[in-house]
Tab-separated table of C-alpha atoms in Angstrom:
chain	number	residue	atom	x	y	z
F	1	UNK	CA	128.041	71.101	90.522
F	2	UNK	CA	128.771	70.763	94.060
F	3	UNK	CA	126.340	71.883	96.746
F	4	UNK	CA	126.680	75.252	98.319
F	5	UNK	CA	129.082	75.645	101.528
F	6	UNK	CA	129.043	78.193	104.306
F	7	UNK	CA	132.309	79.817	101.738
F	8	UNK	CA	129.415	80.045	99.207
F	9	UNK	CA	126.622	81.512	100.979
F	10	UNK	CA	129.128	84.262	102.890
F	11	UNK	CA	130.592	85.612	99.423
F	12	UNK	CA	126.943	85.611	98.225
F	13	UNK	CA	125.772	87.690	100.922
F	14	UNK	CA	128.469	89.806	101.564
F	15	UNK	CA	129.733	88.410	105.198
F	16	UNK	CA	132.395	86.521	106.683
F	17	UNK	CA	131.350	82.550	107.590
F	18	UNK	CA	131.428	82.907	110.883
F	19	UNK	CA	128.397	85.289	110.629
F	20	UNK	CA	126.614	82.309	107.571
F	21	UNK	CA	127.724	79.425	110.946
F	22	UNK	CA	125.953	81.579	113.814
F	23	UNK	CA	122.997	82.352	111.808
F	24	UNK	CA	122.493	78.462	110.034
F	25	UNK	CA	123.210	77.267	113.804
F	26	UNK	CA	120.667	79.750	115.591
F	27	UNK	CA	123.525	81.095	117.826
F	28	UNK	CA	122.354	84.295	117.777
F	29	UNK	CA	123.999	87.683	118.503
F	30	UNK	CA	124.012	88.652	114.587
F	31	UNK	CA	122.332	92.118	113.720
F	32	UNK	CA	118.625	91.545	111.851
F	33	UNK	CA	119.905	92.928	108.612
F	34	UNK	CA	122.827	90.095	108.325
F	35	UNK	CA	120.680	87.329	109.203
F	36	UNK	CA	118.343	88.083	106.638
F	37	UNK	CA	121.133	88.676	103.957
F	38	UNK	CA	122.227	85.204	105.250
F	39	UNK	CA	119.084	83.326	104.752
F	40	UNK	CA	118.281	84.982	101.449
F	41	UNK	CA	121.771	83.814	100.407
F	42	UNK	CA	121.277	80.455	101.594
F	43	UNK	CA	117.743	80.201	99.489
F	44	UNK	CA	119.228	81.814	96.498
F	45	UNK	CA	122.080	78.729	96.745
F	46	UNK	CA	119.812	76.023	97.166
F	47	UNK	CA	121.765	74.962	100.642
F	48	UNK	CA	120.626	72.007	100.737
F	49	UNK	CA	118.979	71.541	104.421
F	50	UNK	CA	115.894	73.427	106.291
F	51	UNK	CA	116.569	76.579	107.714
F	52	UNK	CA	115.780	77.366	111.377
F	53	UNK	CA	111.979	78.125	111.489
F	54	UNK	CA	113.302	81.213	114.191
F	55	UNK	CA	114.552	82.733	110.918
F	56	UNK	CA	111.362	82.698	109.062
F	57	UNK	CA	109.439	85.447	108.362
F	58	UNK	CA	111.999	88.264	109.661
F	59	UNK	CA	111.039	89.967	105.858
F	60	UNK	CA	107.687	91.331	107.607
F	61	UNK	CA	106.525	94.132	105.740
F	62	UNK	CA	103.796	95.830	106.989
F	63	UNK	CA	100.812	97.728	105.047
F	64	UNK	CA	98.955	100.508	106.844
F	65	UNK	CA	95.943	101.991	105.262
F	66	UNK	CA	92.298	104.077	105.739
F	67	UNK	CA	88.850	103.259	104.625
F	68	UNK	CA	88.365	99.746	104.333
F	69	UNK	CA	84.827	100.542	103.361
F	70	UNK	CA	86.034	102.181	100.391
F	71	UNK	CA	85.967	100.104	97.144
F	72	UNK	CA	89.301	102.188	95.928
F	73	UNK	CA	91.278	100.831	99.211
F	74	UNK	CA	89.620	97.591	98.798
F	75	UNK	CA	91.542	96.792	95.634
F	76	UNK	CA	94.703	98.247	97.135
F	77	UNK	CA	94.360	95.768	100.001
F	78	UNK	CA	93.324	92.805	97.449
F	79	UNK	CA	96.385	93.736	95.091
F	80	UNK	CA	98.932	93.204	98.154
F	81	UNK	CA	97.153	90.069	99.115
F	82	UNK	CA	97.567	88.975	95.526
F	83	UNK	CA	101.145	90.135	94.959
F	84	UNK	CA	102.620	88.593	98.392
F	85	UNK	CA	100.788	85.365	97.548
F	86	UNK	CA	103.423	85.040	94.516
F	87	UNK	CA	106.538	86.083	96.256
F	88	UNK	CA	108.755	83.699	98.545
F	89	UNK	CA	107.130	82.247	101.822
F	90	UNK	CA	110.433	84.113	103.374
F	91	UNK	CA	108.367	87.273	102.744
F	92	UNK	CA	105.242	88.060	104.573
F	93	UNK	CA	103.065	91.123	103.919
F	94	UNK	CA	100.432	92.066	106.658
F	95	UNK	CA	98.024	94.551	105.930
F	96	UNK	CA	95.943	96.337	108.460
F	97	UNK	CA	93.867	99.585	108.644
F	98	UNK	CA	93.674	102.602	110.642
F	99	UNK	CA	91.337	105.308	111.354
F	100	UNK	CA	91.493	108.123	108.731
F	101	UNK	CA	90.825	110.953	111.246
F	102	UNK	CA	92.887	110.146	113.939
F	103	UNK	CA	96.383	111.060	113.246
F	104	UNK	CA	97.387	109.954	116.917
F	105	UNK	CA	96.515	106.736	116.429
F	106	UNK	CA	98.043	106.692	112.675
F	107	UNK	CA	101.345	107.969	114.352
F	108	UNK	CA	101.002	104.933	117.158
F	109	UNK	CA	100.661	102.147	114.519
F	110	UNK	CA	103.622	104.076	112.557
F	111	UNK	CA	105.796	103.909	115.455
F	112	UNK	CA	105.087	100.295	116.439
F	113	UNK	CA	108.100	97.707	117.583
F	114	UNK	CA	105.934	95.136	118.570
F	115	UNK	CA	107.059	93.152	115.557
F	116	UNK	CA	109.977	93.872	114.148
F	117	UNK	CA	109.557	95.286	110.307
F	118	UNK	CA	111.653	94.644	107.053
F	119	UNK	CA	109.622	97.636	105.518
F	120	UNK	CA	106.522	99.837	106.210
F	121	UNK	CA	104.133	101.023	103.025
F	122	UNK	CA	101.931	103.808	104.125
F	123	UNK	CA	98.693	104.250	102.673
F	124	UNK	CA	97.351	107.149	105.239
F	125	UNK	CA	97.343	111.171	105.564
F	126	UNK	CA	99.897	113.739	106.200
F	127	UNK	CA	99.691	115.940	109.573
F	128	UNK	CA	102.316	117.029	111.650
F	129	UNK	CA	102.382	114.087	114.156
F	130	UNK	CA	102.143	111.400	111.261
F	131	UNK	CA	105.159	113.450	109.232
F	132	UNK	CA	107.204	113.044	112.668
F	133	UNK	CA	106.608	109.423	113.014
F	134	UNK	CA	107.397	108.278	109.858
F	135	UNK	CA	110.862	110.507	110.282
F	136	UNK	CA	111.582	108.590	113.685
F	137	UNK	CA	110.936	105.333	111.498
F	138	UNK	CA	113.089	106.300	108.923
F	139	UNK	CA	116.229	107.215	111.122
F	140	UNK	CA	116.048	103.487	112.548
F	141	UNK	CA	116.308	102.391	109.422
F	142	UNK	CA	113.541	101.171	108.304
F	143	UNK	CA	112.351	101.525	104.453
F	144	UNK	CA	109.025	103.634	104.257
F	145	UNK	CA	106.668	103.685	100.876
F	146	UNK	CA	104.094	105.999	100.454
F	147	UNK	CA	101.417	104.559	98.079
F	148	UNK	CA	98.554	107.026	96.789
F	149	UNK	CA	99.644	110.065	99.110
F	150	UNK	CA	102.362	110.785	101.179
F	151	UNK	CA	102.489	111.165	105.030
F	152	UNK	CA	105.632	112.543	105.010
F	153	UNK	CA	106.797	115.467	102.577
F	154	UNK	CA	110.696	114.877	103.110
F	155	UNK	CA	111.252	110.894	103.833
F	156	UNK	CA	110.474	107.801	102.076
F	157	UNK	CA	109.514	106.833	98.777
F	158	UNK	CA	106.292	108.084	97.073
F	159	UNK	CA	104.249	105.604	94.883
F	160	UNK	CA	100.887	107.531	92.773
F	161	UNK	CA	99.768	109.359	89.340
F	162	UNK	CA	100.941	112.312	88.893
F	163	UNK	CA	98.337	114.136	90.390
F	164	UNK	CA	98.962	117.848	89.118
F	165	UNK	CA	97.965	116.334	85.821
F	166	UNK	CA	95.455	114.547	86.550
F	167	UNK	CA	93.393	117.396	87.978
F	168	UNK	CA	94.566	119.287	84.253
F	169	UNK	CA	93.142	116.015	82.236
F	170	UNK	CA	90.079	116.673	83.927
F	171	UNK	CA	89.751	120.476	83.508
F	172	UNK	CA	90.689	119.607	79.848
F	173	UNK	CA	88.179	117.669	79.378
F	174	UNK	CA	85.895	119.882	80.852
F	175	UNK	CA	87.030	122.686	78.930
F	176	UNK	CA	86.078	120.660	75.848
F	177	UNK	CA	83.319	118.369	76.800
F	178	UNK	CA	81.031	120.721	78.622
F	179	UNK	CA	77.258	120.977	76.551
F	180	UNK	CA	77.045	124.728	77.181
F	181	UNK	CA	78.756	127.715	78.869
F	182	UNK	CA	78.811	128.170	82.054
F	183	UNK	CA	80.845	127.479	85.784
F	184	UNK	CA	81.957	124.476	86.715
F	185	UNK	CA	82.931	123.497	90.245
F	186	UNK	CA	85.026	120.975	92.408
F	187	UNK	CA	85.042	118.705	95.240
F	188	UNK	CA	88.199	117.234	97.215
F	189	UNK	CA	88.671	116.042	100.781
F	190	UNK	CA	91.175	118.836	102.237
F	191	UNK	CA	93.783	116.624	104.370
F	192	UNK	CA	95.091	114.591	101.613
F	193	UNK	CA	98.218	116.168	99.512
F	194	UNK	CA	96.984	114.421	96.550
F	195	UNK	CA	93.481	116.326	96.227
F	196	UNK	CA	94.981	119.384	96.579
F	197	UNK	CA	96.924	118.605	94.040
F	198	UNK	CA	94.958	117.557	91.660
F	199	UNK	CA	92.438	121.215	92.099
F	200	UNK	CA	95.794	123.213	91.562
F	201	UNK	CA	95.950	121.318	88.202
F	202	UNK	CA	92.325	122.086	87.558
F	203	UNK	CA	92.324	125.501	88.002
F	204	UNK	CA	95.616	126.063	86.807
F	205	UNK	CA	94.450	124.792	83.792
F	206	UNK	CA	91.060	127.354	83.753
F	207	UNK	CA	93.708	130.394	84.783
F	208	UNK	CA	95.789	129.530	81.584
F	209	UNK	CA	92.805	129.402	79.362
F	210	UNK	CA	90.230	131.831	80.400
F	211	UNK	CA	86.908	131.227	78.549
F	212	UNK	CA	83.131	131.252	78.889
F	213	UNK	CA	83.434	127.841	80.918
F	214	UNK	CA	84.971	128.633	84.247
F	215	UNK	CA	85.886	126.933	87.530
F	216	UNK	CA	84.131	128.818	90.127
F	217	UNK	CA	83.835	127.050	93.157
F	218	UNK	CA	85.742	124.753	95.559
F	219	UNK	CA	83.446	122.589	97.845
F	220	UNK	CA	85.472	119.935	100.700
F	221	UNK	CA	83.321	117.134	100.865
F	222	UNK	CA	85.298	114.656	103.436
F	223	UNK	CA	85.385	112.180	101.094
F	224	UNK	CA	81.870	111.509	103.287
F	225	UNK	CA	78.452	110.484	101.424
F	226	UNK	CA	76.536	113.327	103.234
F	227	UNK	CA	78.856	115.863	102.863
F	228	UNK	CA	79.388	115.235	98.919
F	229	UNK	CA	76.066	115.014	98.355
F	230	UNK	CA	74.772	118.517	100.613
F	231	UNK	CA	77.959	119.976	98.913
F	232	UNK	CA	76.604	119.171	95.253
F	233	UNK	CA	72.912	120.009	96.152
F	234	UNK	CA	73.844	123.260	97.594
F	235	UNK	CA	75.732	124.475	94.548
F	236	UNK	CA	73.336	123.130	92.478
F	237	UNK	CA	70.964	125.673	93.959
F	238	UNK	CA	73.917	128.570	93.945
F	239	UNK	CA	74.652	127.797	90.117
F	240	UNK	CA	71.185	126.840	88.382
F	241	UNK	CA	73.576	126.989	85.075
F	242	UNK	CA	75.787	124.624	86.253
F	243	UNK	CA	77.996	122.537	83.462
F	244	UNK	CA	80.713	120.452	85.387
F	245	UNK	CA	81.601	119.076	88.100
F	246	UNK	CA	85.001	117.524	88.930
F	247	UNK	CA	85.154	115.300	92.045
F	248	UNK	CA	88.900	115.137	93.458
F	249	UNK	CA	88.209	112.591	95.845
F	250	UNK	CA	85.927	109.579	96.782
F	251	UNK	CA	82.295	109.117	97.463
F	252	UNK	CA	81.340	109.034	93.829
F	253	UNK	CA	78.022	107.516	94.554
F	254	UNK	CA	76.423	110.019	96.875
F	255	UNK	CA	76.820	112.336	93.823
F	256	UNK	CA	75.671	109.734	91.638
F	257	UNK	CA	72.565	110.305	92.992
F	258	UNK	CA	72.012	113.678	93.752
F	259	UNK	CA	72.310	113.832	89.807
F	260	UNK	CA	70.005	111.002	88.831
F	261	UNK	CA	67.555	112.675	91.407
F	262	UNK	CA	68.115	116.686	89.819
F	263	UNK	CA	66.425	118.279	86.822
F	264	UNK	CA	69.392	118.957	85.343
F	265	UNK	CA	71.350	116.179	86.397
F	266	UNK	CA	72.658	114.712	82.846
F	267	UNK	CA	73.315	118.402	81.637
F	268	UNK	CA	76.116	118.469	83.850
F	269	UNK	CA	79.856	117.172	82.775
F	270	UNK	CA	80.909	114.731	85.948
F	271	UNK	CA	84.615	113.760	86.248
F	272	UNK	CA	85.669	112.090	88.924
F	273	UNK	CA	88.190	108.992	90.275
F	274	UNK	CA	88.179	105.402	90.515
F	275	UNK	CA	86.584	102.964	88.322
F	276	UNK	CA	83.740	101.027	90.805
F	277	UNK	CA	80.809	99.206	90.101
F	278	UNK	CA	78.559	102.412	90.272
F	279	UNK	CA	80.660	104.301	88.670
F	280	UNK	CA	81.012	101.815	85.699
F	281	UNK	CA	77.293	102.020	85.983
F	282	UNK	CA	76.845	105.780	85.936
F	283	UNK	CA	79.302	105.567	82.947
F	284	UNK	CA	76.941	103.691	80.923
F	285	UNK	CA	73.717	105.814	82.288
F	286	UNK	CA	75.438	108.674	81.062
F	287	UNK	CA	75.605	110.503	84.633
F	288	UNK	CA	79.300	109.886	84.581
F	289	UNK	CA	81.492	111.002	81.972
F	290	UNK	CA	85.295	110.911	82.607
F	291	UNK	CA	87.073	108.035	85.065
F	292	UNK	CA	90.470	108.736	85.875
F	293	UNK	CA	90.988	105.723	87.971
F	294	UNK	CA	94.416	105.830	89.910
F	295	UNK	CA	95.048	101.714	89.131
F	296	UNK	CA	95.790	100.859	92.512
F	297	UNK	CA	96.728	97.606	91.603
F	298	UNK	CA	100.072	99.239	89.530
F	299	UNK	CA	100.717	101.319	92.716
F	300	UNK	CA	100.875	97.685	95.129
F	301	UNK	CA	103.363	96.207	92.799
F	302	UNK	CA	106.044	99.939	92.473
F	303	UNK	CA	105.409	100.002	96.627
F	304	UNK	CA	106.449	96.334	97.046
F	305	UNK	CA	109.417	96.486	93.967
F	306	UNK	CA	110.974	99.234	96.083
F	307	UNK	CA	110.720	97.648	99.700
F	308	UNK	CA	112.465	93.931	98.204
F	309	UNK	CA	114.929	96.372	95.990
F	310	UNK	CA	115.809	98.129	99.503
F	311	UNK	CA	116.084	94.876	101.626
F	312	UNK	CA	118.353	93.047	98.906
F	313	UNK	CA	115.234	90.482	97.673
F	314	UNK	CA	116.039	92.257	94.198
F	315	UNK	CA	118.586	93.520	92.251
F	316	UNK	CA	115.968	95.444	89.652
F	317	UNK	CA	115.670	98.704	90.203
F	318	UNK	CA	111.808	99.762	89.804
F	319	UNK	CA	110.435	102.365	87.418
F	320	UNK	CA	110.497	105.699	89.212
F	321	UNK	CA	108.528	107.473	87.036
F	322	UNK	CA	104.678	107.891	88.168
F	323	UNK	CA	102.102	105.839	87.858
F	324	UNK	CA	100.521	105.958	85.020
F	325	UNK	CA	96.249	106.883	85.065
F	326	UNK	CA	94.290	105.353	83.276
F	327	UNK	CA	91.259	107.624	81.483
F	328	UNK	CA	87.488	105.605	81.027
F	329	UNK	CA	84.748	106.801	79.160
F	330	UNK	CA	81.456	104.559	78.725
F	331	UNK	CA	82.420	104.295	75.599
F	332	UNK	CA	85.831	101.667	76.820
F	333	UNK	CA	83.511	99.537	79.112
């Protein structure tokens, strides 16, 4: 076969050849979007000589997330390390991380030109300013994930479980796993879509089948060690019959230990998210009994599919369905 010309790489990429001569050449004055059509066509083909280096890495996408300190974004942040480390050097992914509780500064980083961006994946709250920023980011043109929750109700993509049902899983298994009668209660962190979420499926679940085990109170936690575990203690005090308790959010471990420390600690049904080394561990202790873990590293590879389907890096179109969750006992460790 005969090596690729510029007639080749402009009917591969969709543009005329004067567009595939200014952008091999470095001439300039060719929009972002066609030079990186060009270059993608020109890999694709094999053309056999180096591209300009001023055309490499224009695929930047860029990773925003919250809690490094959390083992859950942890192995978000190692799955996109892994992933980009497979895909073509054309393609870099950085990742950074933002303050949870400062939407101003979550709306800054959103709204960033500093480096130009082949597509933004948003791992970070929804408020007001953050919803607005990602909808200025959007209008430019720019294509915007959302991976676990979404900071914008109205644009870009959403990557996660299906959260509704995962907060009815749990309240099933509550409903059937619980070692007496009694109330059960839940925790969630109160800015994130997603928890809320999941406690409407919970107590939908307890509206639609009333019985003598009943959700009866809703604590916010803050995701925070000392506010999980004060929340816990003080309804362990308000509900000395207490038989479940469903954690919506994160810091599993602060409860962890409120219920190795209690009386009544293994009498009471825990359900809660993410699969961690202490919660593996209170699994097999038998302080834990449920995991719904979210598989973040599932969630990295949908959020990338989309952004190279939307910049042309892929003609597969990714699964749209949810992700699915995966359900751990102590018994599938």
């Amino acid at each position: 076969m005969s090596k690729p010309n510029y007639r080749d790489i402009a009917r591969h990429a969709g543009v005329g050849t004067a567009t595939v001569e200014r952008v091999l050449n470095g001439r300039g004055g060719v929009r972002p979007e066609l030079v990186e059509k060009v270059v993608v066509a020109a890999r694709t083909l094999n053309y056999p000589r180096t591209l300009p280096d001023a055309h490499r890495g224009l695929l930047r996408i860029e990773v925003l997330m919250v809690r490094p300190e959390t083992t859950f974004y942890r192995r978000l942040s190692k799955a996109f390390e892994r992933i980009a480390a497979t895909l073509d050097p054309l393609v870099i992914v950085h990742r950074s991380f933002t303050e949870e509780m400062k939407p101003d500064e979550i709306a800054r980083r959103i709204l960033s030109t500093d480096l130009p961006r082949a597509g933004l994946i948003l791992a970070v709250p929804n408020s007001p300013l953050i919803s607005a920023a990602v909808d200025a980011v959007v209008a430019r043109g720019v294509p915007v994930v959302h991976v676990v929750t979404r900071a914008s109700e109205s644009k870009g993509e959403f990557v996660g479980i299906d959260n509704y049902s995962a907060g009815r899983t749990a309240a099933h298994f509550m409903a059937r796993m619980a070692r007496a009668e009694g109330p059960v209660i839940a925790l969630c962190h109160p800015i994130y879509q997603v928890h809320r979420d999941r406690i409407r499926g919970f107590s939908d679940y307890f509206h639609e089948h009333p019985g003598p085990i009943a959700f009866e109170w809703l604590g916010f936690s803050r995701d925070e060690e000392r506010y999980s575990a004060e929340s816990l203690s003080f309804a362990l005090e308000m509900y000395p019959h207490l038989v479940g308790l469903y954690n919506a959010g994160g810091a599993n471990s602060a409860l962890i230990q409120v219920l190795r420390r209690h009386r009544r600690g293994r009498d009471v049904l825990f359900i809660g998210h993410e699969l961690t080394d202490y919660t593996s561990t209170a699994l097999r202790e038998g302080i834990m009994d449920v995991v719904l873990d979210q598989a973040p590293e599932a969630q990295a590879q949908r959020a990338l599919d989309l952004i190279l389907r939307r910049i042309g890096l892929t003609a597969i179109e990714p699964d749209r369905a949810p992700i699915r969750f995966i359900t751990i006992t102590a018994e599938a460790l």
